[in-house]
JSON list of C-alpha atoms in Angstrom, two decimals:
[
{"chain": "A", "resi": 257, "resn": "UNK", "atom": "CA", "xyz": [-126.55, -170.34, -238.58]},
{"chain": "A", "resi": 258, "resn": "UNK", "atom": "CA", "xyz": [-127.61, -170.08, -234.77]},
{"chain": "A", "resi": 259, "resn": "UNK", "atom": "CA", "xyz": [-128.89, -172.72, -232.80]},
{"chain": "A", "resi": 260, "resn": "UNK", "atom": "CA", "xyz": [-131.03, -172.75, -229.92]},
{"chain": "A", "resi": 261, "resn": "UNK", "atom": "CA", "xyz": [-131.83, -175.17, -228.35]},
{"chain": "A", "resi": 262, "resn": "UNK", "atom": "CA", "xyz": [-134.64, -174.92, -225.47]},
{"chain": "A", "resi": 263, "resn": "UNK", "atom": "CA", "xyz": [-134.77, -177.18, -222.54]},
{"chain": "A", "resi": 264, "resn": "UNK", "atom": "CA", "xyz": [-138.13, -178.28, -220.72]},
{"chain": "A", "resi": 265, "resn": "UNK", "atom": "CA", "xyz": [-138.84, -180.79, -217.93]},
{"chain": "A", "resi": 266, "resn": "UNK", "atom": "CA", "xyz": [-141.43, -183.54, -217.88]},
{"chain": "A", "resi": 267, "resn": "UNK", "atom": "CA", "xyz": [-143.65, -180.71, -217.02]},
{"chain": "A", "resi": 268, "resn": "UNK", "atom": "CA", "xyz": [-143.09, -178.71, -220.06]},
{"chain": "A", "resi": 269, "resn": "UNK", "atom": "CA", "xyz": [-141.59, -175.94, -217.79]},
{"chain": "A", "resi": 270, "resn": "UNK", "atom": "CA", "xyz": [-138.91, -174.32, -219.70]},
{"chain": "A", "resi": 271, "resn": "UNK", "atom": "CA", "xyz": [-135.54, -174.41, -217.49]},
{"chain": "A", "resi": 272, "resn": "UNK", "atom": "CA", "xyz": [-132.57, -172.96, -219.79]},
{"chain": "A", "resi": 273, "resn": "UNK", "atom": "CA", "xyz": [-131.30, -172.68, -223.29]},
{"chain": "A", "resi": 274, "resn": "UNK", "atom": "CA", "xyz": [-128.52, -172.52, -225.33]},
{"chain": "A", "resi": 275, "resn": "UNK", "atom": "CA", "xyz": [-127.87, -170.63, -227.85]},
{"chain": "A", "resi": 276, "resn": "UNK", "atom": "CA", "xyz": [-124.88, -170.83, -230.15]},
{"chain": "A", "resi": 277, "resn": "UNK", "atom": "CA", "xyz": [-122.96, -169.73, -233.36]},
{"chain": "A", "resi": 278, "resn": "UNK", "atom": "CA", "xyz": [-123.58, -166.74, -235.62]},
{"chain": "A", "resi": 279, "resn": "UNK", "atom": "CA", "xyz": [-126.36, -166.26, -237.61]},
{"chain": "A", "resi": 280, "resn": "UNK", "atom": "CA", "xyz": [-124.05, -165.11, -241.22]},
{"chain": "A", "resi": 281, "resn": "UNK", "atom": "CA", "xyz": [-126.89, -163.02, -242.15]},
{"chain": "A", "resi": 282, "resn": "UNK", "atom": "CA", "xyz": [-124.55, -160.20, -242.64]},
{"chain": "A", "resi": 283, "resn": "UNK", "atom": "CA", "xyz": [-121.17, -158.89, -242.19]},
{"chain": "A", "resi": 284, "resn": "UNK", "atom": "CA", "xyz": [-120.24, -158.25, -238.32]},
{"chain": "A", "resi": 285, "resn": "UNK", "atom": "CA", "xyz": [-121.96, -155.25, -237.24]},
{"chain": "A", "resi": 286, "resn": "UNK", "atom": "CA", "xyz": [-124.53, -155.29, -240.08]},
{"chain": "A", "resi": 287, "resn": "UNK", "atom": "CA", "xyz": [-126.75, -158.57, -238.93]},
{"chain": "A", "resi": 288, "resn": "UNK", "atom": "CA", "xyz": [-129.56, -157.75, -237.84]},
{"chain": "A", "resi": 289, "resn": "UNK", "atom": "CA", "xyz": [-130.67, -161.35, -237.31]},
{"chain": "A", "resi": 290, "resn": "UNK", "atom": "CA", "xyz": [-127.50, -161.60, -235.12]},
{"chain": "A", "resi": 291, "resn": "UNK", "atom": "CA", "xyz": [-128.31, -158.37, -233.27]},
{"chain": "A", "resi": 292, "resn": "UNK", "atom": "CA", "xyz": [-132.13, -159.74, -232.46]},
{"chain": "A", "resi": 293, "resn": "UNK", "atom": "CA", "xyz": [-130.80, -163.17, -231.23]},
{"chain": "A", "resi": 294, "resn": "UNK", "atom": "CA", "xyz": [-128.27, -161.33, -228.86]},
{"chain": "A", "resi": 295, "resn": "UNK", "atom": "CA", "xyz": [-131.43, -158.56, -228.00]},
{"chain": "A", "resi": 296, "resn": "UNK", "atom": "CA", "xyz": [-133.50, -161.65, -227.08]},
{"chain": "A", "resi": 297, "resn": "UNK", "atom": "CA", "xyz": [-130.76, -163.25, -225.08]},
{"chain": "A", "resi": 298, "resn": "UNK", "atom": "CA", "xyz": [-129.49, -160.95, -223.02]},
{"chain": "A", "resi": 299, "resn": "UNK", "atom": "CA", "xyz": [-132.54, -158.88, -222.38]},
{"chain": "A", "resi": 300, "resn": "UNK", "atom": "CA", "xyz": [-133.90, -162.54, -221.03]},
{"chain": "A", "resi": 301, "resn": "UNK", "atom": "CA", "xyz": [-130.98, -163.23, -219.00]},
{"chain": "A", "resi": 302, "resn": "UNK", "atom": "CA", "xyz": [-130.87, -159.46, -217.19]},
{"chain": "A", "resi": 303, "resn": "UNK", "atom": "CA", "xyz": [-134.40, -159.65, -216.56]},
{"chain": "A", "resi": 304, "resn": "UNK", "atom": "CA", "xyz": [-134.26, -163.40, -214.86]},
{"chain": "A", "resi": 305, "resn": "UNK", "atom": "CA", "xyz": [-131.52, -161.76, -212.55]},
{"chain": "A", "resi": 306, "resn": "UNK", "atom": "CA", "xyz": [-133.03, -157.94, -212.07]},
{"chain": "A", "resi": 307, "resn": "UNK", "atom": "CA", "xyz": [-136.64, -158.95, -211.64]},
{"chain": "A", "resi": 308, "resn": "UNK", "atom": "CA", "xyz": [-136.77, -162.26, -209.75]},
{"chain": "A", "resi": 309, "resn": "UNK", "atom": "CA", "xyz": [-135.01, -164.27, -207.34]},
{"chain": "A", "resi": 310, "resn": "UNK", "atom": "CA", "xyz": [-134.30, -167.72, -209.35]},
{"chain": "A", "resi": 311, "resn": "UNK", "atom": "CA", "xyz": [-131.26, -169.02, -209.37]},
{"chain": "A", "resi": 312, "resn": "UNK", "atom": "CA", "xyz": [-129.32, -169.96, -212.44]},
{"chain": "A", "resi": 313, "resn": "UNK", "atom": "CA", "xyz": [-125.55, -170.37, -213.97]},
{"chain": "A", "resi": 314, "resn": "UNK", "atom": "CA", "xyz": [-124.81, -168.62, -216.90]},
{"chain": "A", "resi": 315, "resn": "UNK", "atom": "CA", "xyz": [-121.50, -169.99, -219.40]},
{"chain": "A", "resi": 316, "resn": "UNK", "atom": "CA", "xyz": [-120.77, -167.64, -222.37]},
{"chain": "A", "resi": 317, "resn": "UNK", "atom": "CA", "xyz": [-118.32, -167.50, -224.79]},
{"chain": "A", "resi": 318, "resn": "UNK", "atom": "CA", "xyz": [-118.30, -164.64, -227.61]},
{"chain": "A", "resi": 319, "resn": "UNK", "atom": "CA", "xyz": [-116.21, -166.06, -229.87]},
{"chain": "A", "resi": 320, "resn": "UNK", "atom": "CA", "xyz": [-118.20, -169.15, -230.35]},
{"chain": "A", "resi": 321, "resn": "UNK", "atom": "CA", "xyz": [-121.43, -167.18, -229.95]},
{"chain": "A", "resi": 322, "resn": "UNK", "atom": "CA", "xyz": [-122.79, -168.94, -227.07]},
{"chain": "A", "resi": 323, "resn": "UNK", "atom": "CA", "xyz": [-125.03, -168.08, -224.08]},
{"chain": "A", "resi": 324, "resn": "UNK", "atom": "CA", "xyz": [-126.20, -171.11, -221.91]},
{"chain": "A", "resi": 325, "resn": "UNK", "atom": "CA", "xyz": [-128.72, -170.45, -219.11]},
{"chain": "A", "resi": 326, "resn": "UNK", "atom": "CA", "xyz": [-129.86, -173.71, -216.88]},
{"chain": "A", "resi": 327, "resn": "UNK", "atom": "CA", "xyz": [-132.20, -172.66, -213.55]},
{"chain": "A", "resi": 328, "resn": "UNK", "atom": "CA", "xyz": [-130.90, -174.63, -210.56]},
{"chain": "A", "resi": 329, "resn": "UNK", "atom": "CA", "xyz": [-134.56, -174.94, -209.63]},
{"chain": "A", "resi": 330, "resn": "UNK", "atom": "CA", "xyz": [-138.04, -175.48, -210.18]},
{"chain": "A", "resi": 331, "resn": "UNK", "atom": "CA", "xyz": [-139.04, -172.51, -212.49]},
{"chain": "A", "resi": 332, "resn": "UNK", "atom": "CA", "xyz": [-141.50, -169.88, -210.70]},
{"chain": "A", "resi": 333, "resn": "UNK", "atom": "CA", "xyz": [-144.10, -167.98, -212.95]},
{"chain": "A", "resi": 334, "resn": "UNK", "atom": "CA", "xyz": [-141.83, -164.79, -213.45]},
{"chain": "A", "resi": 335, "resn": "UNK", "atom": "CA", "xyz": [-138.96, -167.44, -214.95]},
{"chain": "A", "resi": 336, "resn": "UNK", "atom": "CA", "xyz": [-141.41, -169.19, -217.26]},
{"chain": "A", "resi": 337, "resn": "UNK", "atom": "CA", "xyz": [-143.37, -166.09, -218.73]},
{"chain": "A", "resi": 338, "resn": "UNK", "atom": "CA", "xyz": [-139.58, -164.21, -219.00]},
{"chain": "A", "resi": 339, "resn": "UNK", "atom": "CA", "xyz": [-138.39, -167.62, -221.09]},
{"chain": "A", "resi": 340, "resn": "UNK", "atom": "CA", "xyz": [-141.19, -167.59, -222.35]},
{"chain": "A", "resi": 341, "resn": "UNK", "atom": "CA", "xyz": [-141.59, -164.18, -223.88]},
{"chain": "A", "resi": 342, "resn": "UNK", "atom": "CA", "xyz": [-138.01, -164.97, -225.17]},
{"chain": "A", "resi": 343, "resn": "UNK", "atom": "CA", "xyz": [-138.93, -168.25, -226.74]},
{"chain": "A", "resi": 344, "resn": "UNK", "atom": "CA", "xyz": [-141.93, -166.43, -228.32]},
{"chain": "A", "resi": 345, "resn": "UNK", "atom": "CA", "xyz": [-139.31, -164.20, -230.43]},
{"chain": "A", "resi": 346, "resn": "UNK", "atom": "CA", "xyz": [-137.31, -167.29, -231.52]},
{"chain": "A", "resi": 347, "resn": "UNK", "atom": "CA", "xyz": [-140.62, -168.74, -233.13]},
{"chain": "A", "resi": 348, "resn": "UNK", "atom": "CA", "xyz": [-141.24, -165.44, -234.72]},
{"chain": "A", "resi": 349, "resn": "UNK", "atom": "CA", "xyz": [-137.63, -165.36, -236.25]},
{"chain": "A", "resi": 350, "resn": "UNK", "atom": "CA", "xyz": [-137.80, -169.32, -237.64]},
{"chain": "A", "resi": 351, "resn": "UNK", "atom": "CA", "xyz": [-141.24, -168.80, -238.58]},
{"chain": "A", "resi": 352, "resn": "UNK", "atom": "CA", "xyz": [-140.09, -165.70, -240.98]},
{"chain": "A", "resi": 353, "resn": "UNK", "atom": "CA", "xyz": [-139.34, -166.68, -244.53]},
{"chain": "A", "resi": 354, "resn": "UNK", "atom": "CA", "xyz": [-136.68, -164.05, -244.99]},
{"chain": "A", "resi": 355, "resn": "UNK", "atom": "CA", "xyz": [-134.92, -165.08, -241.88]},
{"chain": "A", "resi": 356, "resn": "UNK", "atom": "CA", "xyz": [-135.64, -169.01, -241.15]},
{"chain": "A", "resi": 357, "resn": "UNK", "atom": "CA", "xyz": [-132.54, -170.44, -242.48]},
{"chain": "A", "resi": 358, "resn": "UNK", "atom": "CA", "xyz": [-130.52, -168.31, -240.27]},
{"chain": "A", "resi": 359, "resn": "UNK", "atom": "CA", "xyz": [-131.94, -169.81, -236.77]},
{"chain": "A", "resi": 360, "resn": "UNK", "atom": "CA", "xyz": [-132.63, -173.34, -235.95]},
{"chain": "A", "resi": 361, "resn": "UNK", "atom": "CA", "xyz": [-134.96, -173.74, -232.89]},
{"chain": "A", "resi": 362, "resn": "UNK", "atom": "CA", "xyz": [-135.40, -177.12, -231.25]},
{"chain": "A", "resi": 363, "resn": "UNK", "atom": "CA", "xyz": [-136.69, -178.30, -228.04]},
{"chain": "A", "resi": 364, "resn": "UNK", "atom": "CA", "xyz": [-135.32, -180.97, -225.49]},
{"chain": "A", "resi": 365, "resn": "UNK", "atom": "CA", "xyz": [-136.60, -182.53, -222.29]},
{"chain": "A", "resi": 366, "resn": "UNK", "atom": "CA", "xyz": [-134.41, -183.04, -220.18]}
]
């Protein structure tokens, strides 16, 4: 199973995530659950760096399956609709019945 988890200020501003593990839907190279996590992912983390200006670090590790994103600052607009959009897709994919018990999606303040 993945995990993401999301992580919001007292503001409800989103301002990283983690994601970790594989989703087991299928054999490597056959998950498609696996392949629309990563899609999600790293589609969200290119744009944050192609399209806008925020600062972030990034820690990944393949083997473990993780990609954690944390801004270093106050989220602009462009950051929150990007995580946003992203976070959108995540809901989608726990919210299907042929796919929930392959992602579990939580929220944190932090």
């Amino acid at each position: 199973m993945t995990h993401v988890t999301i992580y919001r200020n007292k503001e409800n501003e989103c301002i990283g995530f983690t994601v970790i593990g594989h989703a087991e839907y299928a054999e490597a190279g056959e998950d498609i659950i696996c392949a629309g996590i990563s899609m999600l992912v790293i589609n969200t983390c290119n744009a944050i760096e192609a399209l806008t200006t925020a600062k972030f670090s990034l820690t990944t590790n393949e083997s473990e399956g993780l990609i954690d994103l944390r801004l270093k600052e106050n989220p602009t607009k462009e950051t929150e609709l990007l995580l946003s959009a992203m976070i959108l897709g995540f809901e989608n994919m726990a919210d299907d019945q042929d796919y929930k018990e392959y992602i579990h999606l939580t929220f944190e303040e932090v």
